[in-house]
């Protein structure tokens, strides 16, 4: 039984499927150009799952890397953030846990779409604070391209697939890697801005093919995402007593480079303080923040002792933020 304490990040891993789809592969089919995609999203390529590869498969790869990074073989719980589970029922987390050798542990899914990883982190931190678990594996994994209309010029270039994971352990609030506070919110009145209409209890079967795919109101999403991530970030900074100038790195959900730059501008953060990997991953939904963290460690933009601010926005609408002082971690390549 864990003592009541703070969740501390102690392991990190990521994984991308091997299939690369660059912008030029999309240009003819979607009547677009590489320059158009790059200028509006910052994306040059993305990874896409092959037939037979699933959210659970990717989560297992990322989770194994996170466990090795943490130097541990066992956890007390597995929390999987995903909006693309392998099937509607049961949850996918128990499969991830079992394939990683974590038998008889608590395992469940969290669906807050692109904010899912932050929601899962907060949930795992609650398990630790509530003495339910001492060590928790948190995974963000999404095969989001399976929800995208292959002929939709507005969404195909944006999304990619992937998984990222962290291990949290019980620790002290003044340790490097200690998470918190968390600031989480939702607004269901914005459901229709980012929605897959069919496939649930309200409309089980699509009445037309497009209802099985994501519908996105891009301009409205842009406005909400920038404002909400900035608002949540200010709350976290205020609770920590950090000034904007105290933040060494900002790691936002990798939805769109213009959104990340707009959030940084609203907060007064310098552009060179952003950790960005969307150019080669696309928007990987719940996987985007841990994948960006893994890439940041690998390329040296995240260093031990850095004060790091995390923020995300997603369908729901959902959004949130948290922060930590970056720990000294060894991270494997994500491929």
Tab-separated table of C-alpha atoms in Angstrom:
chain	number	residue	atom	x	y	z
A	1	UNK	CA	0.000	0.000	0.000
A	2	UNK	CA	1.463	3.332	-1.048
A	3	UNK	CA	1.856	6.180	1.361
A	4	UNK	CA	-0.015	9.396	0.566
A	5	UNK	CA	2.409	11.315	-1.647
A	6	UNK	CA	3.105	12.994	-4.946
A	7	UNK	CA	3.292	11.328	-8.362
A	8	UNK	CA	6.828	11.511	-9.735
A	9	UNK	CA	7.689	10.844	-13.388
A	10	UNK	CA	10.422	8.222	-13.459
A	11	UNK	CA	10.255	6.607	-16.921
A	12	UNK	CA	9.389	7.655	-20.484
A	13	UNK	CA	8.996	5.881	-23.800
A	14	UNK	CA	7.419	6.355	-27.211
A	15	UNK	CA	6.758	4.392	-30.372
A	16	UNK	CA	5.726	5.239	-33.921
A	17	UNK	CA	4.472	2.766	-36.522
A	18	UNK	CA	6.986	2.181	-39.333
A	19	UNK	CA	4.861	3.380	-42.254
A	20	UNK	CA	5.746	6.984	-43.184
A	21	UNK	CA	3.272	9.065	-45.201
A	22	UNK	CA	4.831	12.330	-46.345
A	23	UNK	CA	2.946	15.288	-47.780
A	24	UNK	CA	3.817	14.403	-51.368
A	25	UNK	CA	1.941	11.123	-51.038
A	26	UNK	CA	-1.193	13.160	-50.298
A	27	UNK	CA	-0.922	15.953	-52.838
A	28	UNK	CA	-2.474	14.355	-55.902
A	29	UNK	CA	-5.257	12.520	-54.106
A	30	UNK	CA	-6.305	15.514	-52.007
A	31	UNK	CA	-5.625	18.313	-54.508
A	32	UNK	CA	-3.202	20.014	-52.157
A	33	UNK	CA	0.512	20.807	-51.974
A	34	UNK	CA	3.375	20.226	-49.579
A	35	UNK	CA	3.692	23.995	-49.104
A	36	UNK	CA	-0.019	24.381	-48.278
A	37	UNK	CA	0.130	21.647	-45.626
A	38	UNK	CA	3.370	22.878	-44.059
A	39	UNK	CA	2.300	26.517	-43.933
A	40	UNK	CA	-1.004	25.731	-42.213
A	41	UNK	CA	0.017	22.893	-39.891
A	42	UNK	CA	3.807	22.633	-39.675
A	43	UNK	CA	3.563	18.970	-40.699
A	44	UNK	CA	5.857	17.345	-43.266
A	45	UNK	CA	5.041	13.692	-42.604
A	46	UNK	CA	3.132	11.428	-40.274
A	47	UNK	CA	3.116	7.748	-39.273
A	48	UNK	CA	0.156	5.522	-40.097
A	49	UNK	CA	-0.769	2.078	-38.807
A	50	UNK	CA	-0.792	-0.776	-41.301
A	51	UNK	CA	-3.724	-3.170	-41.507
A	52	UNK	CA	-3.626	-5.464	-38.500
A	53	UNK	CA	-1.816	-2.966	-36.253
A	54	UNK	CA	-3.853	-1.512	-33.384
A	55	UNK	CA	-3.887	0.961	-30.526
A	56	UNK	CA	-2.987	-1.838	-28.096
A	57	UNK	CA	-0.028	-2.930	-30.238
A	58	UNK	CA	1.407	0.595	-30.177
A	59	UNK	CA	0.681	1.029	-26.464
A	60	UNK	CA	2.588	-2.146	-25.636
A	61	UNK	CA	5.652	-0.934	-27.548
A	62	UNK	CA	5.637	2.476	-25.826
A	63	UNK	CA	4.837	0.987	-22.433
A	64	UNK	CA	7.732	-1.468	-22.615
A	65	UNK	CA	10.122	1.390	-23.369
A	66	UNK	CA	8.776	3.434	-20.456
A	67	UNK	CA	9.209	0.511	-18.049
A	68	UNK	CA	12.801	0.022	-19.181
A	69	UNK	CA	13.429	3.764	-18.835
A	70	UNK	CA	12.151	3.593	-15.250
A	71	UNK	CA	14.205	0.500	-14.510
A	72	UNK	CA	11.179	-1.395	-13.259
A	73	UNK	CA	9.321	-4.510	-14.357
A	74	UNK	CA	6.118	-4.135	-12.359
A	75	UNK	CA	3.472	-1.493	-11.686
A	76	UNK	CA	0.274	-1.496	-9.651
A	77	UNK	CA	-1.979	0.033	-12.319
A	78	UNK	CA	-2.157	0.804	-16.039
A	79	UNK	CA	-4.092	3.827	-17.298
A	80	UNK	CA	-4.544	4.036	-21.077
A	81	UNK	CA	-5.562	7.336	-22.672
A	82	UNK	CA	-7.188	6.642	-26.037
A	83	UNK	CA	-10.184	7.524	-28.194
A	84	UNK	CA	-9.468	4.660	-30.611
A	85	UNK	CA	-9.718	1.509	-28.450
A	86	UNK	CA	-9.277	-1.853	-30.138
A	87	UNK	CA	-12.998	-2.459	-29.636
A	88	UNK	CA	-15.870	-0.553	-27.964
A	89	UNK	CA	-16.050	-3.137	-25.177
A	90	UNK	CA	-14.080	-4.159	-23.175
A	91	UNK	CA	-11.500	-1.470	-22.417
A	92	UNK	CA	-8.098	-1.860	-24.057
A	93	UNK	CA	-5.944	-1.193	-20.973
A	94	UNK	CA	-6.265	-4.733	-19.536
A	95	UNK	CA	-4.871	-6.130	-22.799
A	96	UNK	CA	-1.949	-3.705	-22.610
A	97	UNK	CA	-1.285	-4.673	-18.997
A	98	UNK	CA	-1.367	-8.410	-19.688
A	99	UNK	CA	0.886	-8.194	-22.746
A	100	UNK	CA	3.393	-6.244	-20.643
A	101	UNK	CA	3.345	-8.919	-17.941
A	102	UNK	CA	1.281	-6.820	-15.513
A	103	UNK	CA	-1.274	-9.403	-14.396
A	104	UNK	CA	-3.931	-8.794	-11.748
A	105	UNK	CA	-3.317	-5.030	-11.701
A	106	UNK	CA	-5.919	-2.286	-12.045
A	107	UNK	CA	-6.225	-1.321	-15.716
A	108	UNK	CA	-8.698	1.006	-17.430
A	109	UNK	CA	-9.128	3.463	-20.312
A	110	UNK	CA	-9.535	7.244	-20.173
A	111	UNK	CA	-11.089	9.022	-23.158
A	112	UNK	CA	-10.528	12.776	-23.270
A	113	UNK	CA	-9.238	12.615	-26.873
A	114	UNK	CA	-6.284	14.986	-27.369
A	115	UNK	CA	-6.355	15.991	-23.681
A	116	UNK	CA	-6.396	12.323	-22.712
A	117	UNK	CA	-2.782	12.032	-21.630
A	118	UNK	CA	-3.102	14.922	-19.160
A	119	UNK	CA	-6.371	13.499	-17.823
A	120	UNK	CA	-4.701	10.089	-17.448
A	121	UNK	CA	-1.719	11.657	-15.655
A	122	UNK	CA	-4.066	13.357	-13.198
A	123	UNK	CA	-5.972	10.117	-12.687
A	124	UNK	CA	-2.765	8.191	-12.024
A	125	UNK	CA	-1.596	10.903	-9.636
A	126	UNK	CA	-4.886	10.460	-7.788
A	127	UNK	CA	-4.328	6.708	-7.508
A	128	UNK	CA	-0.940	7.401	-5.947
A	129	UNK	CA	-2.197	10.144	-3.619
A	130	UNK	CA	-5.125	7.943	-2.586
A	131	UNK	CA	-2.806	5.044	-1.686
A	132	UNK	CA	-4.349	2.787	-4.321
A	133	UNK	CA	-1.067	2.388	-6.196
A	134	UNK	CA	2.608	3.117	-5.711
A	135	UNK	CA	3.678	2.765	-9.351
A	136	UNK	CA	1.464	3.482	-12.378
A	137	UNK	CA	2.067	3.093	-16.104
A	138	UNK	CA	0.294	5.838	-18.071
A	139	UNK	CA	0.029	5.346	-21.837
A	140	UNK	CA	-1.367	7.613	-24.533
A	141	UNK	CA	-2.023	5.616	-27.702
A	142	UNK	CA	-4.193	6.463	-30.697
A	143	UNK	CA	-4.645	5.080	-34.189
A	144	UNK	CA	-6.474	8.271	-35.066
A	145	UNK	CA	-6.095	7.864	-38.821
A	146	UNK	CA	-8.722	5.110	-38.552
A	147	UNK	CA	-11.272	7.855	-37.730
A	148	UNK	CA	-10.349	10.065	-40.680
A	149	UNK	CA	-12.168	10.230	-44.022
A	150	UNK	CA	-9.398	9.350	-46.517
A	151	UNK	CA	-10.761	11.946	-48.949
A	152	UNK	CA	-11.077	14.838	-46.467
A	153	UNK	CA	-8.501	17.489	-47.360
A	154	UNK	CA	-9.093	19.229	-44.031
A	155	UNK	CA	-8.200	16.325	-41.712
A	156	UNK	CA	-6.055	13.768	-43.564
A	157	UNK	CA	-2.888	15.920	-43.548
A	158	UNK	CA	-3.195	16.669	-39.839
A	159	UNK	CA	-3.449	13.332	-38.070
A	160	UNK	CA	-0.998	10.517	-37.468
A	161	UNK	CA	-0.746	7.431	-35.262
A	162	UNK	CA	1.552	6.634	-32.357
A	163	UNK	CA	1.960	5.914	-28.648
A	164	UNK	CA	3.827	7.430	-25.721
A	165	UNK	CA	4.056	6.328	-22.104
A	166	UNK	CA	5.395	7.315	-18.712
A	167	UNK	CA	5.891	5.529	-15.400
A	168	UNK	CA	4.864	7.395	-12.262
A	169	UNK	CA	5.916	6.403	-8.746
A	170	UNK	CA	5.061	7.673	-5.297
A	171	UNK	CA	7.519	10.335	-4.182
A	172	UNK	CA	7.909	13.760	-2.638
A	173	UNK	CA	6.638	17.043	-4.061
A	174	UNK	CA	10.103	18.635	-4.090
A	175	UNK	CA	11.671	15.859	-6.212
A	176	UNK	CA	12.572	16.340	-9.868
A	177	UNK	CA	9.731	14.817	-11.878
A	178	UNK	CA	7.038	15.605	-9.295
A	179	UNK	CA	3.798	16.431	-11.122
A	180	UNK	CA	1.274	19.078	-10.280
A	181	UNK	CA	-0.812	20.926	-9.723
A	182	UNK	CA	-3.297	19.902	-12.420
A	183	UNK	CA	-5.914	22.152	-14.007
A	184	UNK	CA	-8.582	20.263	-15.993
A	185	UNK	CA	-11.791	21.488	-17.652
A	186	UNK	CA	-14.509	20.550	-20.150
A	187	UNK	CA	-17.322	22.176	-22.108
A	188	UNK	CA	-19.839	19.796	-23.643
A	189	UNK	CA	-21.557	22.605	-25.532
A	190	UNK	CA	-18.687	22.367	-28.019
A	191	UNK	CA	-19.158	18.671	-28.769
A	192	UNK	CA	-20.023	19.242	-32.423
A	193	UNK	CA	-16.772	21.119	-33.129
A	194	UNK	CA	-14.824	17.839	-33.071
A	195	UNK	CA	-17.003	14.764	-33.326
A	196	UNK	CA	-17.415	11.331	-34.891
A	197	UNK	CA	-21.232	11.272	-35.129
A	198	UNK	CA	-21.875	7.529	-35.413
A	199	UNK	CA	-20.638	4.425	-33.627
A	200	UNK	CA	-22.017	5.078	-30.134
A	201	UNK	CA	-25.286	4.452	-28.317
A	202	UNK	CA	-26.988	7.539	-29.786
A	203	UNK	CA	-26.366	6.471	-33.384
A	204	UNK	CA	-24.858	3.009	-33.556
A	205	UNK	CA	-24.751	2.695	-37.339
A	206	UNK	CA	-23.799	5.490	-39.772
A	207	UNK	CA	-26.675	6.602	-41.960
A	208	UNK	CA	-24.110	7.822	-44.458
A	209	UNK	CA	-20.386	6.980	-44.702
A	210	UNK	CA	-19.187	10.398	-43.550
A	211	UNK	CA	-20.831	9.905	-40.142
A	212	UNK	CA	-18.225	7.275	-39.265
A	213	UNK	CA	-15.421	9.844	-39.603
A	214	UNK	CA	-14.214	12.839	-37.630
A	215	UNK	CA	-15.943	16.148	-38.354
A	216	UNK	CA	-13.863	19.180	-37.406
A	217	UNK	CA	-14.691	22.889	-37.406
A	218	UNK	CA	-11.120	24.089	-37.855
A	219	UNK	CA	-11.364	27.874	-37.202
A	220	UNK	CA	-13.498	27.423	-34.072
A	221	UNK	CA	-11.187	24.703	-32.763
A	222	UNK	CA	-8.199	27.002	-33.308
A	223	UNK	CA	-9.797	29.775	-31.261
A	224	UNK	CA	-10.837	27.499	-28.406
A	225	UNK	CA	-7.529	25.605	-28.309
A	226	UNK	CA	-5.342	28.688	-28.056
A	227	UNK	CA	-7.495	30.425	-25.456
A	228	UNK	CA	-8.132	27.353	-23.294
A	229	UNK	CA	-4.540	26.104	-23.187
A	230	UNK	CA	-3.324	29.578	-22.300
A	231	UNK	CA	-5.953	29.958	-19.557
A	232	UNK	CA	-5.154	26.595	-17.997
A	233	UNK	CA	-1.426	27.258	-18.178
A	234	UNK	CA	-1.846	30.546	-16.306
A	235	UNK	CA	-3.748	28.767	-13.526
A	236	UNK	CA	-0.980	26.187	-13.066
A	237	UNK	CA	1.741	28.825	-13.123
A	238	UNK	CA	-0.158	30.856	-10.552
A	239	UNK	CA	-0.595	27.890	-8.209
A	240	UNK	CA	3.101	27.074	-8.456
A	241	UNK	CA	4.160	30.672	-8.027
A	242	UNK	CA	6.104	30.527	-11.292
A	243	UNK	CA	6.422	33.581	-13.501
A	244	UNK	CA	6.262	33.053	-17.257
A	245	UNK	CA	9.992	33.718	-17.358
A	246	UNK	CA	10.567	30.759	-15.021
A	247	UNK	CA	9.334	28.293	-17.678
A	248	UNK	CA	12.208	26.704	-19.572
A	249	UNK	CA	10.130	24.558	-21.924
A	250	UNK	CA	6.505	24.515	-23.032
A	251	UNK	CA	5.222	21.161	-24.312
A	252	UNK	CA	1.747	21.590	-25.746
A	253	UNK	CA	-0.456	19.063	-27.488
A	254	UNK	CA	0.980	18.777	-30.983
A	255	UNK	CA	-2.183	19.674	-32.886
A	256	UNK	CA	-0.904	22.361	-35.200
A	257	UNK	CA	2.254	24.466	-35.181
A	258	UNK	CA	0.231	27.672	-35.532
A	259	UNK	CA	-1.764	26.761	-32.399
A	260	UNK	CA	1.427	26.116	-30.421
A	261	UNK	CA	2.899	29.429	-31.523
A	262	UNK	CA	-0.345	31.256	-30.703
A	263	UNK	CA	-0.463	29.787	-27.191
A	264	UNK	CA	3.171	30.757	-26.601
A	265	UNK	CA	2.422	34.284	-27.802
A	266	UNK	CA	-0.605	34.619	-25.502
A	267	UNK	CA	1.482	33.470	-22.540
A	268	UNK	CA	4.495	35.584	-23.469
A	269	UNK	CA	6.749	32.553	-23.921
A	270	UNK	CA	9.581	32.743	-26.459
A	271	UNK	CA	9.170	30.563	-29.560
A	272	UNK	CA	12.499	28.863	-28.872
A	273	UNK	CA	11.054	27.580	-25.589
A	274	UNK	CA	8.614	25.305	-27.426
A	275	UNK	CA	9.239	21.577	-27.711
A	276	UNK	CA	7.877	20.669	-31.156
A	277	UNK	CA	7.887	17.360	-33.030
A	278	UNK	CA	4.657	17.685	-35.047
A	279	UNK	CA	6.652	18.031	-38.263
A	280	UNK	CA	7.373	14.297	-38.401
A	281	UNK	CA	4.509	12.881	-36.304
A	282	UNK	CA	1.402	14.886	-37.163
A	283	UNK	CA	-1.313	15.144	-34.514
A	284	UNK	CA	-1.213	11.833	-32.615
A	285	UNK	CA	-4.022	12.781	-30.211
A	286	UNK	CA	-3.429	11.314	-26.717
A	287	UNK	CA	0.080	10.206	-27.690
A	288	UNK	CA	1.321	13.637	-28.718
A	289	UNK	CA	2.641	15.026	-25.420
A	290	UNK	CA	4.609	11.936	-24.328
A	291	UNK	CA	6.000	11.552	-27.860
A	292	UNK	CA	7.085	15.198	-27.808
A	293	UNK	CA	8.685	14.663	-24.386
A	294	UNK	CA	10.578	11.619	-25.670
A	295	UNK	CA	11.811	13.504	-28.730
A	296	UNK	CA	12.744	16.467	-26.522
A	297	UNK	CA	14.978	14.291	-24.365
A	298	UNK	CA	16.542	12.632	-27.380
A	299	UNK	CA	17.382	15.906	-29.173
A	300	UNK	CA	18.543	17.679	-26.019
A	301	UNK	CA	15.813	20.306	-25.853
A	302	UNK	CA	14.646	18.839	-22.524
A	303	UNK	CA	17.294	18.694	-19.834
A	304	UNK	CA	17.318	17.645	-16.209
A	305	UNK	CA	16.233	20.543	-14.010
A	306	UNK	CA	14.201	22.342	-16.693
A	307	UNK	CA	10.896	23.780	-15.548
A	308	UNK	CA	8.404	22.287	-17.975
A	309	UNK	CA	4.812	23.369	-18.620
A	310	UNK	CA	2.408	20.891	-20.269
A	311	UNK	CA	-0.950	21.840	-21.801
A	312	UNK	CA	-3.503	20.180	-24.071
A	313	UNK	CA	-6.854	20.743	-25.741
A	314	UNK	CA	-9.127	18.193	-27.347
A	315	UNK	CA	-12.592	17.140	-28.408
A	316	UNK	CA	-15.242	17.104	-25.765
A	317	UNK	CA	-14.338	19.895	-25.409
A	318	UNK	CA	-11.587	19.100	-22.904
A	319	UNK	CA	-8.421	20.898	-21.879
A	320	UNK	CA	-5.903	21.173	-19.087
A	321	UNK	CA	-2.354	21.807	-17.934
A	322	UNK	CA	0.255	20.715	-15.414
A	323	UNK	CA	3.951	21.269	-14.783
A	324	UNK	CA	7.089	19.634	-13.420
A	325	UNK	CA	10.825	20.036	-13.027
A	326	UNK	CA	12.311	17.661	-15.556
A	327	UNK	CA	14.071	14.578	-14.102
A	328	UNK	CA	17.192	12.879	-15.437
A	329	UNK	CA	15.840	10.106	-17.696
A	330	UNK	CA	17.267	7.702	-20.250
A	331	UNK	CA	14.946	7.433	-23.264
A	332	UNK	CA	15.153	4.963	-26.154
A	333	UNK	CA	14.528	6.003	-29.773
A	334	UNK	CA	10.818	6.058	-30.603
A	335	UNK	CA	11.246	3.970	-33.745
